[in-house]
Short mmCIF file of C-alpha atoms in Angstrom, two decimals:
data_model
loop_
_atom_site.label_atom_id
_atom_site.label_comp_id
_atom_site.label_asym_id
_atom_site.label_seq_id
_atom_site.Cartn_x
_atom_site.Cartn_y
_atom_site.Cartn_z
CA MET A 1 15.74 22.97 8.77
CA ARG A 2 13.20 22.17 11.47
CA PRO A 3 14.39 19.36 13.78
CA PHE A 4 12.85 15.95 13.21
CA ARG A 5 10.38 14.84 15.86
CA ASN A 6 11.51 12.33 18.49
CA LEU A 7 10.70 8.71 17.69
CA SER A 8 9.03 6.48 20.26
CA PRO A 9 7.84 2.84 20.38
CA HIS A 10 4.33 4.07 19.49
CA ASP A 11 5.70 5.09 16.08
CA LEU A 12 5.71 1.40 15.15
CA LEU A 13 1.91 1.70 14.88
CA ASP A 14 2.29 4.75 12.61
CA ASN A 15 1.83 2.46 9.64
CA ASP A 16 -0.81 1.24 7.21
CA TRP A 17 -3.08 -1.55 8.39
CA TYR A 18 -2.46 -3.78 5.38
CA LYS A 19 1.18 -4.21 6.41
CA PHE A 20 0.00 -5.92 9.60
CA THR A 21 -2.66 -8.01 7.86
CA MET A 22 -0.08 -9.17 5.30
CA GLN A 23 2.38 -9.91 8.08
CA PHE A 24 -0.12 -12.11 9.92
CA ALA A 25 -1.16 -13.85 6.67
CA MET A 26 2.50 -14.56 5.89
CA PHE A 27 3.06 -15.77 9.47
CA SER A 28 0.00 -18.03 9.26
CA ASN A 29 1.21 -19.58 6.00
CA GLY A 30 4.72 -20.34 7.24
CA LEU A 31 6.50 -17.73 5.13
CA SER A 32 7.95 -15.52 7.87
CA ASP A 33 11.59 -16.54 7.54
CA THR A 34 11.91 -16.14 3.77
CA ASN A 35 14.80 -13.78 3.05
CA VAL A 36 13.76 -10.70 1.06
CA SER A 37 14.96 -7.24 0.15
CA PHE A 38 13.08 -3.99 -0.49
CA LYS A 39 14.29 -1.17 -2.70
CA PHE A 40 13.53 2.58 -2.74
CA LYS A 41 12.68 4.36 -5.98
CA ASP A 42 12.41 8.11 -6.55
CA ARG A 43 10.08 7.94 -9.55
CA LYS A 44 10.51 11.51 -10.77
CA GLY A 45 13.90 12.39 -9.34
CA ALA A 46 12.45 14.70 -6.69
CA VAL A 47 15.16 13.98 -4.11
CA LYS A 48 17.89 14.65 -6.66
CA ALA A 49 16.15 17.89 -7.64
CA PHE A 50 15.87 18.89 -3.99
CA LEU A 51 19.59 18.39 -3.41
CA THR A 52 20.32 20.49 -6.50
CA SER A 53 17.99 23.25 -5.25
CA TYR A 54 19.69 23.42 -1.86
CA PRO A 55 23.42 23.23 -2.65
CA SER A 56 24.31 24.69 0.76
CA ILE A 57 23.06 21.56 2.55
CA PRO A 58 26.06 19.23 3.11
CA LEU A 59 25.42 15.92 1.37
CA ASN A 60 27.14 13.89 4.08
CA GLN A 61 24.96 15.55 6.70
CA VAL A 62 21.77 14.57 4.85
CA LYS A 63 22.99 11.00 4.42
CA GLU A 64 24.01 10.69 8.06
CA GLU A 65 20.79 12.19 9.40
CA LEU A 66 18.60 9.97 7.24
CA ALA A 67 20.62 6.88 8.18
CA VAL A 68 20.29 7.73 11.88
CA LEU A 69 16.51 8.18 11.57
CA LEU A 70 15.91 4.96 9.61
CA ASN A 71 18.15 2.87 11.85
CA ALA A 72 16.60 4.39 14.97
CA TYR A 73 13.15 3.49 13.69
CA ALA A 74 14.25 -0.06 12.84
CA ALA A 75 15.61 -0.48 16.38
CA LEU A 76 12.35 0.46 18.12
CA GLN A 77 10.60 -2.21 20.18
CA PHE A 78 6.81 -2.50 20.33
CA ASP A 79 4.89 -1.40 23.38
CA GLU A 80 2.80 -4.44 24.44
CA ARG A 81 -0.38 -2.34 24.57
CA ASP A 82 0.09 -1.42 20.92
CA VAL A 83 0.58 -5.06 19.94
CA ASP A 84 -2.56 -5.93 21.89
CA PHE A 85 -4.47 -3.42 19.75
CA VAL A 86 -3.13 -5.03 16.54
CA VAL A 87 -4.07 -8.50 17.79
CA GLN A 88 -7.52 -7.28 18.84
CA GLU A 89 -8.16 -5.83 15.38
CA LEU A 90 -6.82 -8.92 13.62
CA SER A 91 -9.15 -11.12 15.68
CA LYS A 92 -12.09 -9.32 14.06
CA ALA A 93 -10.89 -10.18 10.56
CA VAL A 94 -9.51 -13.74 10.67
CA VAL A 95 -11.49 -16.84 9.81
CA ALA A 96 -12.38 -19.43 12.44
CA GLY A 97 -9.34 -21.28 13.72
CA LYS A 98 -6.70 -18.71 12.78
CA ASP A 99 -7.22 -16.84 16.04
CA THR A 100 -5.28 -19.63 17.74
CA LEU A 101 -2.12 -18.25 16.06
CA LEU A 102 -2.52 -14.72 17.40
CA GLU A 103 -0.62 -15.30 20.66
CA SER A 104 2.42 -16.76 18.91
CA TYR A 105 2.22 -13.93 16.36
CA LYS A 106 2.19 -11.44 19.23
CA SER A 107 5.31 -13.03 20.74
CA ARG A 108 7.18 -12.76 17.45
CA LEU A 109 6.05 -9.17 16.93
CA MET A 110 7.40 -8.27 20.38
CA ALA A 111 10.79 -9.85 19.62
CA THR A 112 13.83 -7.95 18.36
CA ARG A 113 13.96 -7.57 14.58
CA SER A 114 17.07 -7.97 12.46
CA ILE A 115 17.41 -6.03 9.20
CA SER A 116 20.32 -4.63 7.21
CA ILE A 117 19.92 -1.11 5.80
CA ASP A 118 22.07 0.15 2.93
CA LEU A 119 21.70 3.87 2.17
CA ILE A 120 23.61 5.87 -0.44
CA LEU A 121 23.25 9.49 -1.48
CA SER A 122 24.81 11.54 -4.26
CA LYS A 123 23.91 14.66 -6.20
CA GLU A 124 24.31 12.70 -9.43
CA ASP A 125 21.99 9.80 -8.54
CA GLY A 126 19.93 11.07 -5.60
CA LEU A 127 18.89 8.69 -2.83
CA GLY A 128 19.41 4.95 -2.94
CA LEU A 129 18.00 2.68 -0.23
CA GLU A 130 17.78 -1.08 0.08
CA TYR A 131 17.10 -3.15 3.19
CA THR A 132 17.25 -6.88 3.72
CA GLY A 133 16.06 -9.46 6.25
CA SER A 134 13.33 -12.01 6.84
CA TRP A 135 9.95 -11.12 5.36
CA PHE A 136 8.49 -10.94 8.86
CA ASP A 137 11.14 -8.49 10.06
CA THR A 138 11.15 -6.24 6.97
CA ILE A 139 7.49 -6.02 5.98
CA LEU A 140 6.56 -3.24 8.41
CA PHE A 141 9.20 -0.72 7.26
CA GLU A 142 8.06 0.35 3.78
CA VAL A 143 5.40 2.87 4.78
CA PRO A 144 7.18 4.40 7.83
CA PHE A 145 10.48 4.72 5.92
CA LEU A 146 8.72 6.59 3.09
CA ALA A 147 6.94 8.82 5.62
CA ILE A 148 10.20 9.58 7.43
CA ILE A 149 12.02 10.42 4.16
CA SER A 150 9.15 12.64 3.03
CA GLU A 151 8.94 14.46 6.37
CA TYR A 152 12.73 14.85 6.59
CA PHE A 153 12.93 16.71 3.26
CA ASN A 154 9.76 18.68 3.97
CA ASN A 155 11.38 19.91 7.19
CA HIS A 156 13.79 21.84 4.96
CA GLN A 157 10.93 23.83 3.43
CA PRO A 158 10.97 27.41 4.72
CA THR A 159 7.41 27.55 6.05
CA PRO A 160 5.18 24.61 6.92
CA PRO A 161 1.48 24.84 6.01
CA SER A 162 -0.66 26.39 8.71
CA ASP A 163 -3.10 24.21 10.64
CA GLU A 164 -6.02 26.35 9.50
CA SER A 165 -5.04 26.08 5.82
CA ILE A 166 -5.01 22.29 6.21
CA ARG A 167 -8.44 22.29 7.87
CA GLU A 168 -9.84 24.57 5.18
CA SER A 169 -8.51 22.24 2.47
CA ILE A 170 -10.16 19.24 4.14
CA ARG A 171 -13.46 21.09 4.63
CA ASP A 172 -13.57 21.87 0.93
CA LYS A 173 -12.60 18.35 -0.16
CA MET A 174 -15.01 16.58 2.19
CA ALA A 175 -17.84 18.84 0.98
CA GLN A 176 -17.07 17.71 -2.57
CA TYR A 177 -16.93 14.04 -1.58
CA THR A 178 -20.25 14.41 0.24
CA GLN A 179 -21.77 16.06 -2.82
CA SER A 180 -20.53 13.13 -4.94
CA ASN A 181 -22.01 10.68 -2.40
CA ALA A 182 -18.62 8.97 -2.23
CA GLN A 183 -17.40 6.69 0.57
CA VAL A 184 -13.83 7.79 1.29
CA ILE A 185 -11.08 6.29 3.46
CA GLU A 186 -7.91 8.24 4.32
CA PHE A 187 -4.82 6.41 2.94
CA GLY A 188 -2.20 9.15 3.22
CA THR A 189 0.57 7.89 5.52
CA ARG A 190 3.44 7.13 3.15
CA ARG A 191 3.90 10.45 1.32
CA ARG A 192 2.40 12.84 3.85
CA PHE A 193 3.96 16.24 4.49
CA SER A 194 4.55 15.36 8.15
CA ARG A 195 3.02 13.45 11.01
CA HIS A 196 1.62 16.69 12.44
CA VAL A 197 -0.10 17.49 9.14
CA HIS A 198 -1.50 13.95 9.02
CA GLU A 199 -3.02 14.33 12.49
CA ILE A 200 -4.62 17.65 11.55
CA VAL A 201 -5.97 16.12 8.33
CA PHE A 202 -7.63 13.14 9.97
CA ASP A 203 -9.06 15.18 12.83
CA ALA A 204 -10.51 17.58 10.24
CA ILE A 205 -12.11 14.64 8.41
CA VAL A 206 -13.59 13.44 11.70
CA HIS A 207 -14.91 16.94 12.33
CA GLU A 208 -16.64 16.93 8.93
CA ILE A 209 -18.20 13.44 8.90
CA GLY A 210 -17.97 12.19 12.48
CA THR A 211 -17.59 8.53 13.40
CA SER A 212 -17.83 7.39 9.77
CA ALA A 213 -14.29 8.77 9.25
CA LEU A 214 -11.86 5.92 8.60
CA THR A 215 -8.10 5.69 8.06
CA SER A 216 -5.55 3.06 7.12
CA ASN A 217 -3.19 4.46 9.78
CA VAL A 218 -3.10 2.13 12.78
CA LEU A 219 -1.82 4.68 15.30
CA LEU A 220 -4.45 7.26 14.41
CA SER A 221 -7.14 4.58 14.57
CA LYS A 222 -6.03 3.51 18.04
CA GLN A 223 -5.80 7.08 19.29
CA ARG A 224 -9.19 8.11 17.82
CA GLY A 225 -11.07 4.94 18.80
CA SER A 226 -11.77 3.46 15.37
CA SER A 227 -10.75 0.30 13.49
CA PRO A 228 -8.01 0.70 10.85
CA LYS A 229 -8.91 -0.20 7.27
CA GLY A 230 -6.84 -1.63 4.46
CA THR A 231 -6.67 -3.91 1.46
CA CYS A 232 -3.76 -6.05 0.22
CA ALA A 233 -0.58 -4.71 -1.38
CA HIS A 234 1.19 -5.50 -4.68
CA GLU A 235 3.89 -6.95 -2.43
CA TRP A 236 1.75 -9.99 -1.53
CA PHE A 237 1.35 -11.07 -5.16
CA MET A 238 4.88 -10.09 -6.18
CA PHE A 239 6.30 -12.24 -3.37
CA TYR A 240 4.35 -15.30 -4.48
CA GLU A 241 5.32 -14.93 -8.14
CA ALA A 242 9.02 -14.74 -7.29
CA ALA A 243 8.89 -17.44 -4.61
CA HIS A 244 7.17 -19.93 -6.92
CA ARG A 245 9.43 -19.29 -9.94
CA THR A 246 11.72 -22.23 -10.61
CA SER A 247 14.71 -19.99 -11.31
CA ASN A 248 15.50 -16.30 -11.25
CA LEU A 249 15.00 -15.49 -14.93
CA GLN A 250 12.46 -18.17 -15.83
CA VAL A 251 9.25 -16.10 -15.97
CA THR A 252 6.21 -17.72 -17.54
CA ARG A 253 2.62 -16.57 -17.80
CA ALA A 254 1.42 -20.00 -16.65
CA GLY A 255 3.68 -19.82 -13.60
CA THR A 256 2.44 -16.32 -12.82
CA ILE A 257 -1.19 -17.48 -13.01
CA SER A 258 -0.43 -20.40 -10.70
CA SER A 259 1.29 -18.09 -8.19
CA LEU A 260 -1.68 -15.70 -8.25
CA GLN A 261 -4.04 -18.59 -7.54
CA LYS A 262 -1.89 -19.70 -4.59
CA SER A 263 -1.60 -16.16 -3.21
CA LEU A 264 -5.39 -15.73 -3.23
CA GLN A 265 -5.98 -19.14 -1.66
CA ASP A 266 -3.45 -18.49 1.11
CA TRP A 267 -4.90 -15.07 1.92
CA LEU A 268 -8.44 -16.45 2.04
CA SER A 269 -7.28 -19.26 4.33
CA VAL A 270 -6.66 -16.50 6.90
CA TYR A 271 -9.26 -13.79 6.17
CA SER A 272 -12.89 -13.83 5.16
CA SER A 273 -12.37 -11.60 2.11
CA ILE A 274 -9.82 -9.73 0.01
CA PHE A 275 -9.74 -6.50 -1.98
CA ALA A 276 -7.42 -7.94 -4.60
CA LEU A 277 -5.23 -5.75 -6.78
CA THR A 278 -5.92 -7.04 -10.27
CA ASP A 279 -3.22 -5.01 -12.05
CA VAL A 280 -0.06 -6.59 -10.58
CA PHE A 281 0.39 -8.79 -13.65
CA ARG A 282 -2.50 -7.24 -15.65
CA THR A 283 -6.20 -7.68 -14.99
CA GLY A 284 -6.57 -10.28 -17.76
CA THR A 285 -3.95 -12.47 -16.09
CA PHE A 286 -5.67 -12.01 -12.75
CA PHE A 287 -8.92 -13.45 -14.08
CA ASP A 288 -7.10 -16.49 -15.48
CA ALA A 289 -6.08 -17.18 -11.86
CA TYR A 290 -9.49 -16.21 -10.44
CA ALA A 291 -11.08 -18.85 -12.72
CA LEU A 292 -9.05 -21.54 -10.96
CA LEU A 293 -10.49 -20.70 -7.52
CA SER A 294 -13.42 -22.59 -6.06
CA SER A 295 -16.80 -20.88 -6.26
CA GLU A 296 -16.69 -20.38 -2.48
CA LEU A 297 -13.40 -18.46 -2.73
CA GLN A 298 -14.48 -16.48 -5.78
CA ALA A 299 -17.44 -15.21 -3.77
CA ARG A 300 -15.03 -13.72 -1.19
CA VAL A 301 -12.97 -11.71 -3.71
CA GLN A 302 -13.56 -7.98 -4.14
CA PHE A 303 -11.44 -5.81 -6.40
CA ARG A 304 -9.00 -2.90 -6.13
CA CYS A 305 -8.08 -0.62 -9.03
CA ASP A 306 -4.69 1.09 -8.66
CA SER A 307 -3.79 1.86 -12.27
CA GLY A 308 -5.36 2.34 -15.67
CA ASN A 309 -8.58 4.10 -16.60
CA GLU A 310 -11.06 3.94 -13.74
CA LEU A 311 -13.98 4.58 -16.08
CA GLU A 312 -13.09 1.42 -17.99
CA TYR A 313 -12.38 -0.74 -14.94
CA CYS A 314 -15.93 -2.05 -14.40
CA GLY A 315 -15.88 -3.18 -18.02
CA TRP A 316 -12.63 -5.06 -17.42
CA ILE A 317 -14.20 -6.85 -14.44
CA GLN A 318 -17.28 -7.70 -16.51
CA ASP A 319 -15.03 -9.00 -19.31
CA GLY A 320 -13.23 -11.15 -16.74
CA PHE A 321 -16.52 -12.51 -15.47
CA ALA A 322 -17.62 -13.28 -19.03
CA LYS A 323 -14.40 -15.24 -19.53
CA VAL A 324 -14.99 -17.21 -16.30
CA TYR A 325 -18.77 -17.65 -16.26
CA GLY A 326 -20.03 -17.01 -19.78
CA ASN A 327 -23.43 -15.32 -20.03
CA MET A 328 -24.86 -16.63 -16.74
CA LEU A 329 -23.34 -14.98 -13.66
CA PRO A 330 -23.52 -16.83 -10.35
CA ALA A 331 -25.30 -15.01 -7.50
CA HIS A 332 -22.06 -14.01 -5.82
CA ALA A 333 -20.90 -12.15 -8.95
CA LEU A 334 -24.00 -9.95 -9.11
CA ASN A 335 -22.81 -7.67 -6.29
CA LYS A 336 -19.15 -6.71 -6.01
CA SER A 337 -17.18 -3.88 -4.41
CA ILE A 338 -14.35 -1.97 -6.04
CA MET A 339 -11.75 0.04 -4.15
CA PHE A 340 -10.21 2.83 -6.22
CA SER A 341 -6.87 4.15 -4.94
CA ASN A 342 -4.83 5.63 -7.80
CA SER A 343 -3.95 9.33 -7.28
CA LEU A 344 -7.50 10.26 -6.34
CA SER A 345 -8.86 13.79 -5.96
CA PRO A 346 -12.40 15.16 -5.49
CA LYS A 347 -12.59 15.90 -9.23
CA LYS A 348 -11.53 12.40 -10.24
CA VAL A 349 -13.90 10.76 -7.72
CA ALA A 350 -16.79 12.93 -8.95
CA GLU A 351 -16.11 11.75 -12.52
CA ILE A 352 -16.13 8.08 -11.45
CA GLN A 353 -19.32 8.55 -9.42
CA ALA A 354 -21.05 10.36 -12.30
CA TRP A 355 -20.04 7.59 -14.72
CA HIS A 356 -21.35 4.97 -12.30
CA ALA A 357 -24.70 6.76 -11.99
CA ALA A 358 -25.01 6.97 -15.77
CA HIS A 359 -24.21 3.30 -16.31
CA ALA A 360 -26.49 1.52 -13.85
CA ALA A 361 -26.32 -2.27 -14.09
CA LYS A 362 -29.09 -4.01 -15.97
CA SER A 363 -30.79 -7.17 -14.74
CA GLY A 364 -28.31 -10.05 -14.73
CA GLU A 365 -25.26 -7.74 -14.72
CA THR A 366 -22.89 -7.07 -11.85
CA GLN A 367 -23.94 -4.24 -9.55
CA PHE A 368 -20.81 -2.50 -8.28
CA SER A 369 -20.37 -0.45 -5.13
CA PHE A 370 -17.37 1.87 -4.92
CA ILE A 371 -14.98 2.81 -2.10
CA TYR A 372 -12.21 5.38 -2.50
CA GLY A 373 -8.82 5.27 -0.76
CA VAL A 374 -7.50 8.84 -0.88
CA GLY A 375 -3.87 9.31 0.06
CA THR A 376 -1.47 12.10 -0.89
CA ASN A 377 -4.29 14.41 -1.99
CA PHE A 378 -5.34 14.54 1.66
CA THR A 379 -1.99 14.65 3.46
CA ASN A 380 0.36 16.46 1.08
CA ASP A 381 -1.70 18.59 -1.26
CA LEU A 382 -0.29 21.82 0.12
CA GLN A 383 1.97 24.57 -1.18
CA TYR A 384 4.93 22.27 -1.91
CA ASP A 385 5.50 19.52 -4.46
CA THR A 386 5.10 15.96 -3.21
CA LEU A 387 8.02 13.54 -3.33
CA ASP A 388 6.87 10.79 -5.71
CA ILE A 389 8.70 8.01 -3.89
CA VAL A 390 7.98 4.31 -3.44
CA ILE A 391 9.53 1.22 -1.86
CA LYS A 392 8.84 -2.14 -3.49
CA ILE A 393 9.81 -5.70 -2.68
CA HIS A 394 12.91 -6.28 -4.83
CA ARG A 395 14.11 -9.81 -4.18
CA VAL A 396 12.74 -13.05 -2.70
CA GLU A 397 15.64 -15.30 -1.72
CA ASP A 398 17.72 -15.37 -4.96
CA LYS A 399 14.93 -14.28 -7.33
CA PHE A 400 14.00 -10.75 -8.36
CA ALA A 401 10.39 -9.62 -7.96
CA PHE A 402 8.50 -7.56 -10.54
CA LYS A 403 5.13 -6.02 -11.27
CA LEU A 404 3.28 -4.81 -14.32
CA SER A 405 0.18 -2.64 -14.39
CA ASP A 406 -2.88 -1.87 -16.48
CA VAL A 407 -1.07 1.15 -17.94
CA GLY A 408 0.39 0.16 -21.30
CA SER A 409 3.81 -1.47 -21.05
CA LYS A 410 4.73 -0.32 -17.53
CA PHE A 411 7.26 -2.55 -15.76
CA VAL A 412 8.70 -2.28 -12.23
CA GLY A 413 11.54 -4.59 -11.28
CA ALA A 414 15.18 -5.47 -11.86
CA GLU A 415 16.57 -4.72 -15.31
CA GLU A 416 17.66 -8.36 -15.60
CA LEU A 417 14.01 -9.43 -15.64
CA LYS A 418 12.84 -7.18 -18.44
CA GLY A 419 13.73 -9.63 -21.20
CA PRO A 420 12.12 -12.71 -19.59
CA VAL A 421 9.02 -10.71 -18.63
CA HIS A 422 8.77 -9.33 -22.17
CA ASP A 423 8.94 -12.87 -23.54
CA ALA A 424 6.22 -14.04 -21.13
CA PHE A 425 3.87 -11.07 -21.50
CA ALA A 426 4.86 -9.91 -25.02
CA ASP A 427 4.28 -6.14 -24.70
CA VAL A 428 6.54 -5.00 -21.86
CA ALA A 429 8.78 -2.09 -22.90
#
């Protein structure tokens, strides 16, 4: 195994931008001290399979080394210059009046965090990880923890990919994206092969397209002189649904719609716009909440597609608009942006772009512009399989969080919630 790189305070910026924007939105809305927990999930059992493939690696050693890395990361303290960069970038995004909160936000970000990390490991069940604390203290750990876990196991691979093979891969992919006339942002922090690979990837993208290269990674943005880009995570909407539920197992569609409305209103009280994930509780449910927003807020909502059939997604948005507006769209609904981010590749993006070109909007219909957030296909599409791992918000105070998706009956959450969610949404497996 190759030794893991040394961690430094600057690693706290090695994170996706939307974790900071959510943190400031939560801080601005007085939600910082809500107690939450996050839970790791190995969706395809890759960690368990890895442990089976390398029986000579002592299990206790793996557990201890991972625990040391995660706890060491959690104990890092921000460098003030890095926090100044975050505050500077936030000041460009917040609405008038919210900038007055940035100094107090900075002070809290510089303070010591308190979280509890529970890690278990067995050959029978693989890796289990849950961490608990205030929402403010825990929100920044999801992406770095996933990146650390991914890099730790990749360090056991016999031969890392060569720098030139990475650059060649990016040259080929960027040529395809250019040919498709696609606007692409690099979103590959959480399941990257390693930090070194990530740096080579983004520098190769910069080499291909120059200053138009953008990334969600805050550290890379600071180091390369650009502004980080991001959207809004499932976590934001999942938190609100759980927090506004009257009791743990009392899930209702009406309550979910009300929580979605509140989550959108609170976000837009801080920022000028949102790329809203519509699939958290299904796109149809999202538009029931969207209909309750004022026209001024509706105009500031753009959309993000992270599940389901991308070629059908524009139709789902148009169906939602028809439900809200009938046959006469307001001016603000005639031009909307969609961010696609679900397991993208050059081939998949080319298909979406070709479909879009073949289905140009008619007069009076919504004209869509597309942006693509490409993650693992940039930073871990090499000679080894990618760990399909996630961390999701699991609990808000004493209530479990959950999410659905636009893929059939998919459900993510505590087993105890499956029944109540099925009763509320009818078709959850």
